[in-house]
Coordinates of C-alpha atoms and ligand atoms in Angstrom, one line a residue:
M12 CA 121.5 71.8 107.4
K13 CA 119.3 74.8 108.1
I14 CA 117.1 76.1 105.4
Y15 CA 115.8 79.6 105.0
L16 CA 112.0 79.4 104.5
N17 CA 109.9 82.5 104.4
G18 CA 111.7 84.5 107.0
K19 CA 112.8 81.7 109.3
F20 CA 115.7 79.2 109.5
V21 CA 114.3 75.7 109.9
D22 CA 115.8 72.3 110.1
Q23 CA 116.0 70.4 106.8
K24 CA 113.3 67.9 108.0
D25 CA 110.9 70.7 108.7
A26 CA 111.5 72.7 105.5
K27 CA 108.1 71.9 103.9
I28 CA 105.8 73.9 101.7
S29 CA 102.1 73.5 101.0
V30 CA 100.8 71.1 98.2
F31 CA 98.7 74.1 97.1
D32 CA 101.8 76.2 96.3
H33 CA 101.8 77.1 92.7
G34 CA 105.5 76.5 92.5
F35 CA 104.7 72.8 93.2
L36 CA 101.5 72.6 91.2
Y37 CA 102.7 74.4 88.1
G38 CA 106.4 75.1 88.3
D39 CA 105.2 78.7 88.8
G40 CA 108.3 80.3 90.3
A41 CA 111.9 81.3 89.7
F42 CA 115.3 80.1 90.9
E43 CA 119.0 80.7 90.9
G44 CA 122.0 78.5 91.5
I45 CA 124.9 80.4 93.0
R46 CA 128.3 79.3 94.3
S47 CA 130.6 80.5 97.0
Y48 CA 134.3 79.8 97.1
N49 CA 136.3 80.1 100.3
H50 CA 133.8 82.5 102.0
L51 CA 133.3 84.6 98.8
V52 CA 129.9 84.4 97.1
F53 CA 130.7 84.6 93.4
K54 CA 128.7 87.2 91.3
L55 CA 125.9 87.5 93.9
D56 CA 124.6 90.8 92.5
E57 CA 124.4 89.4 89.0
H58 CA 122.5 86.4 90.1
L59 CA 120.0 88.5 92.1
D60 CA 119.6 90.9 89.1
R61 CA 118.7 87.9 86.9
L62 CA 116.3 86.5 89.6
Y63 CA 114.5 89.8 90.0
E64 CA 114.3 90.2 86.2
T65 CA 112.8 86.7 85.8
A66 CA 110.3 87.5 88.6
H67 CA 109.4 90.8 87.0
T68 CA 108.5 89.2 83.7
M69 CA 106.6 86.4 85.5
M70 CA 104.8 89.2 87.5
I71 CA 105.9 87.7 90.9
K72 CA 106.6 90.3 93.5
I73 CA 109.5 89.4 95.7
P74 CA 108.8 90.9 99.1
L75 CA 112.5 91.6 99.8
T76 CA 114.8 94.2 98.3
K77 CA 117.9 92.8 96.6
K78 CA 120.0 94.1 99.5
Q79 CA 117.8 92.2 102.0
M80 CA 117.9 89.1 99.7
S81 CA 121.7 89.3 99.6
K82 CA 121.7 89.3 103.5
V83 CA 119.5 86.3 103.5
V84 CA 121.9 84.4 101.3
I85 CA 124.9 85.4 103.5
D86 CA 123.1 84.6 106.7
T87 CA 122.2 81.1 105.4
L88 CA 125.8 80.4 104.5
K89 CA 126.9 81.6 107.9
I90 CA 124.4 79.6 109.9
N91 CA 125.4 76.5 108.1
K92 CA 129.2 77.3 108.5
L93 CA 129.9 76.6 104.8
K94 CA 133.2 77.7 103.3
D95 CA 132.5 76.5 99.8
A96 CA 128.9 76.0 98.8
Y97 CA 126.2 75.7 96.2
I98 CA 123.3 78.0 97.0
R99 CA 119.8 77.3 95.6
L100 CA 117.5 80.3 95.8
V101 CA 113.9 79.5 95.1
I102 CA 111.0 81.9 94.7
T103 CA 107.5 80.5 94.3
R104 CA 104.2 82.2 93.5
G105 CA 102.8 80.8 96.8
E106 CA 99.6 79.1 97.8
G107 CA 96.5 79.3 95.5
D108 CA 93.6 77.2 94.4
L109 CA 93.7 74.4 92.0
G110 CA 93.4 76.6 88.9
L111 CA 96.2 78.3 87.0
D112 CA 95.1 81.8 87.7
P113 CA 97.9 83.6 89.7
K114 CA 95.4 86.2 90.8
K115 CA 93.8 83.6 92.9
C116 CA 97.0 82.9 94.8
Y117 CA 96.2 84.0 98.3
G118 CA 99.5 82.9 99.8
E119 CA 102.7 85.0 100.1
T120 CA 105.5 84.7 97.6
G121 CA 107.7 81.8 98.9
I122 CA 111.4 82.4 99.5
I123 CA 113.6 79.4 100.1
V124 CA 117.4 79.3 100.3
I125 CA 119.1 76.0 100.4
T126 CA 122.8 75.7 100.8
D127 CA 124.8 72.5 100.2
K128 CA 127.9 71.1 98.7
I129 CA 127.9 70.0 95.0
T130 CA 130.1 68.2 92.6
L131 CA 128.5 67.9 89.2
Y132 CA 130.9 65.8 87.2
P133 CA 133.9 63.6 88.1
K134 CA 137.3 65.2 88.1
E135 CA 138.5 63.1 85.2
M136 CA 135.9 64.7 83.0
Y137 CA 137.5 68.1 83.8
D138 CA 140.9 66.7 83.0
N139 CA 140.1 64.7 79.9
G140 CA 137.0 66.4 78.6
M141 CA 133.5 65.1 78.2
E142 CA 131.6 63.5 75.3
I143 CA 128.2 64.9 74.6
I144 CA 125.4 64.5 72.0
T145 CA 122.7 66.7 70.4
V146 CA 119.1 65.7 71.3
P147 CA 115.7 65.9 69.5
T148 CA 114.0 68.1 72.2
I149 CA 114.6 71.7 71.2
R150 CA 114.9 74.6 73.7
N151 CA 111.7 76.5 74.3
H152 CA 110.6 79.0 71.6
P153 CA 111.2 82.5 73.0
E154 CA 107.5 83.2 72.7
A155 CA 106.6 80.2 74.8
V156 CA 108.7 80.0 78.1
N157 CA 111.6 82.3 77.1
P158 CA 114.9 80.5 77.8
R159 CA 116.1 83.8 79.3
L160 CA 113.8 83.0 82.3
K161 CA 115.3 80.9 85.0
S162 CA 111.8 79.6 86.0
L163 CA 111.0 76.6 88.1
N164 CA 109.5 75.1 85.0
Y165 CA 112.5 73.1 83.8
L166 CA 110.7 70.2 82.0
N167 CA 112.1 71.4 78.6
N168 CA 115.6 70.8 79.8
I169 CA 114.8 67.7 81.8
M170 CA 113.3 66.0 78.7
A171 CA 116.6 66.7 76.9
K172 CA 118.5 65.4 79.9
I173 CA 116.5 62.2 79.8
E174 CA 117.4 61.8 76.1
A175 CA 121.1 62.3 76.8
S176 CA 121.0 59.9 79.7
N177 CA 119.1 57.2 77.8
S178 CA 122.0 57.2 75.3
G179 CA 124.6 57.1 78.1
Y180 CA 125.7 60.8 78.1
S181 CA 125.6 63.2 80.9
E182 CA 125.0 66.4 78.9
A183 CA 123.3 67.3 75.7
I184 CA 123.3 70.2 73.2
M185 CA 119.8 71.6 72.5
M186 CA 118.9 73.5 69.3
D187 CA 116.7 76.5 69.3
H188 CA 113.3 76.7 67.4
Q189 CA 115.2 77.7 64.2
G190 CA 117.7 74.8 64.3
F191 CA 120.7 76.8 65.7
V192 CA 122.7 75.6 68.6
A193 CA 121.1 77.1 71.8
E194 CA 122.8 75.6 74.9
C195 CA 123.0 72.5 77.0
T196 CA 120.5 71.3 79.5
G197 CA 122.1 73.2 82.4
D198 CA 125.1 74.9 80.8
N199 CA 126.0 77.4 78.1
I200 CA 128.2 76.3 75.2
F201 CA 131.4 77.9 73.6
I202 CA 133.4 76.9 70.6
V203 CA 136.9 78.0 69.6
K204 CA 137.9 78.4 66.0
K205 CA 141.1 80.0 64.8
G206 CA 141.6 81.6 68.2
V207 CA 138.1 83.2 68.3
L208 CA 135.6 82.3 71.1
S209 CA 132.0 82.0 69.9
T210 CA 128.8 81.4 71.8
P211 CA 125.2 81.4 70.8
S212 CA 123.4 84.7 70.6
Q213 CA 119.9 83.5 71.0
G214 CA 117.7 80.7 72.4
R215 CA 119.7 80.3 75.6
L216 CA 119.9 81.5 79.2
K217 CA 122.2 84.5 79.7
G218 CA 124.5 82.5 81.9
I219 CA 126.5 84.3 84.5
T220 CA 129.5 82.0 84.0
R221 CA 129.2 82.7 80.2
D222 CA 129.3 86.4 80.8
V223 CA 132.4 86.0 83.1
V224 CA 134.2 84.0 80.3
L225 CA 133.3 86.7 77.7
D226 CA 134.7 89.4 80.1
L227 CA 137.8 87.4 81.0
A228 CA 138.6 86.7 77.3
A229 CA 138.2 90.3 76.4
K230 CA 140.6 91.3 79.2
V231 CA 143.4 89.2 77.7
K232 CA 142.5 90.3 74.1
I233 CA 141.0 87.0 73.0
K234 CA 138.4 87.8 70.3
T235 CA 134.9 86.8 71.2
Q236 CA 131.6 86.8 69.4
E237 CA 127.9 86.0 70.1
C238 CA 126.5 84.6 66.9
L239 CA 124.3 81.9 65.3
L240 CA 126.0 78.5 65.4
T241 CA 124.9 75.3 63.7
R242 CA 126.0 71.7 64.6
H243 CA 128.5 71.9 61.7
E244 CA 130.4 74.7 63.4
V245 CA 130.5 72.7 66.6
Y246 CA 131.7 69.5 64.9
T247 CA 134.4 71.4 63.0
A248 CA 135.5 73.6 66.0
D249 CA 139.1 73.5 67.3
E250 CA 137.8 73.4 70.8
C251 CA 134.6 73.3 72.7
F252 CA 133.6 73.8 76.4
L253 CA 130.6 74.3 78.6
T254 CA 130.0 76.9 81.3
G255 CA 127.6 77.0 84.3
T256 CA 127.6 77.8 88.0
A257 CA 127.4 74.2 88.9
A258 CA 129.6 72.8 86.1
E259 CA 132.0 75.8 86.1
I260 CA 134.0 75.3 82.9
I261 CA 134.3 71.8 81.5
P262 CA 136.0 70.8 78.2
V263 CA 134.0 68.9 75.5
V264 CA 136.1 66.6 73.3
K265 CA 133.5 64.7 71.3
V266 CA 130.1 65.7 70.0
D267 CA 127.8 63.2 68.3
G268 CA 130.8 60.9 67.8
R269 CA 132.9 63.6 66.1
P270 CA 136.1 64.4 67.8
I271 CA 136.5 68.2 68.4
G272 CA 139.9 69.4 67.3
D273 CA 142.5 66.8 68.3
G274 CA 140.0 65.2 70.7
K275 CA 141.7 66.6 73.8
P276 CA 140.9 69.7 76.0
G277 CA 142.3 72.7 74.0
A278 CA 144.8 75.3 75.1
L279 CA 142.3 78.2 75.1
T280 CA 139.9 76.1 77.1
K281 CA 142.6 75.3 79.7
K282 CA 143.5 79.0 79.8
M283 CA 139.9 80.0 80.5
I284 CA 139.6 77.4 83.2
K285 CA 142.7 78.8 84.9
M286 CA 141.5 82.4 84.6
F287 CA 138.1 81.4 85.9
R288 CA 139.6 79.7 88.9
E289 CA 141.7 82.7 89.7
E290 CA 138.7 84.9 89.4
T291 CA 136.5 82.8 91.8
A292 CA 139.4 82.8 94.3
K293 CA 139.5 86.6 94.5
D294 CA 136.1 88.1 93.5
G295 CA 132.9 87.9 95.5
V296 CA 130.8 89.0 98.5
R297 CA 132.7 88.0 101.7
Y298 CA 130.9 86.3 104.6
Ligands
PXG301 N1 121.8 77.2 80.7 C1 120.8 76.7 81.4 C2 119.6 76.2 80.8 C3 120.9 76.7 82.8 O1 119.9 76.3 83.6 C4 123.1 77.7 82.6 C5 122.9 77.7 81.2 C6 124.4 78.3 83.2 O2 124.1 79.6 83.7 P1 124.9 80.2 84.9 O3 124.3 81.5 85.2 O4 124.9 79.2 86.1 O5 126.3 80.3 84.4 C7 122.1 77.2 83.4 C8 122.2 77.2 84.9 C9 122.1 72.5 88.8 C10 121.4 73.4 87.8 O6 121.9 72.7 89.9 C11 122.2 74.3 87.1 C12 121.6 75.1 86.2 C13 120.3 75.0 86.0 C14 119.5 74.1 86.7 C15 120.1 73.3 87.6 O7 122.7 71.5 88.3 N2 122.4 76.0 85.5

């Protein structure tokens, strides 16, 4: 596998960055996880918009235009001859001294593009639904590291993932600082109640897959809302599912031991999965 590293394609074994890079020292950087399906990169512009917005707030200057970055992603997929891929785009503050101060970073902003294949969960979880739990670690307060930022500093989510994993679950729902449902460690959450699709309005990443689901639902006149949700609304929902670039759409059938609806993937969830697959098969930047 060839990796794009600061303007060059290098072999995986040679794709190394400095131990003085603030991305490594402090998680001081940004990233995106993007997918391509059958030579089409899904929602590339939306991912790049989010990456550049994260970098803007973090005051990291990305030395490429979005158009140039888009070409880097396409070139990396081409050089690796990947038809279906997971693309990890990483931006780091670059090399600096051993203090926090970004002003003392003398190195250039690092740009790394890694492409590979990925399967997040086994197929049976998509067919039968997954069981998840809520965990004690809350999602970051928006005035700390805002959950809208897709920064390299993912310890908040990793702590929650550890709690899920310690209890034998592969995903967890995190609450926000006010006790409302925020999202999962690497996915957004939706519930369905009486035919209406609801998803948290605050405390979460503005997921690209989430936005696609909201758009697709609107197209077929399914009512949607972004609102405040508590655990009670999740427990008593008719259906529940998670969305993310890596996970795509996965049904949830049990939360904290409470069956959701009849404990099987719901009809609306299945409809959204079907529509999402159709969308990824036809929409995207071709390479
Ligand atoms: N919430 C969080 C906290 C995320 O990190 C999503 C929701 C879904 O967003 P998108 O835009 O992908 O629909 C994410 C993103 C991975 C991995 O490689 C995936 C994410 C984050 C970190 C790692 O498994 N998903």
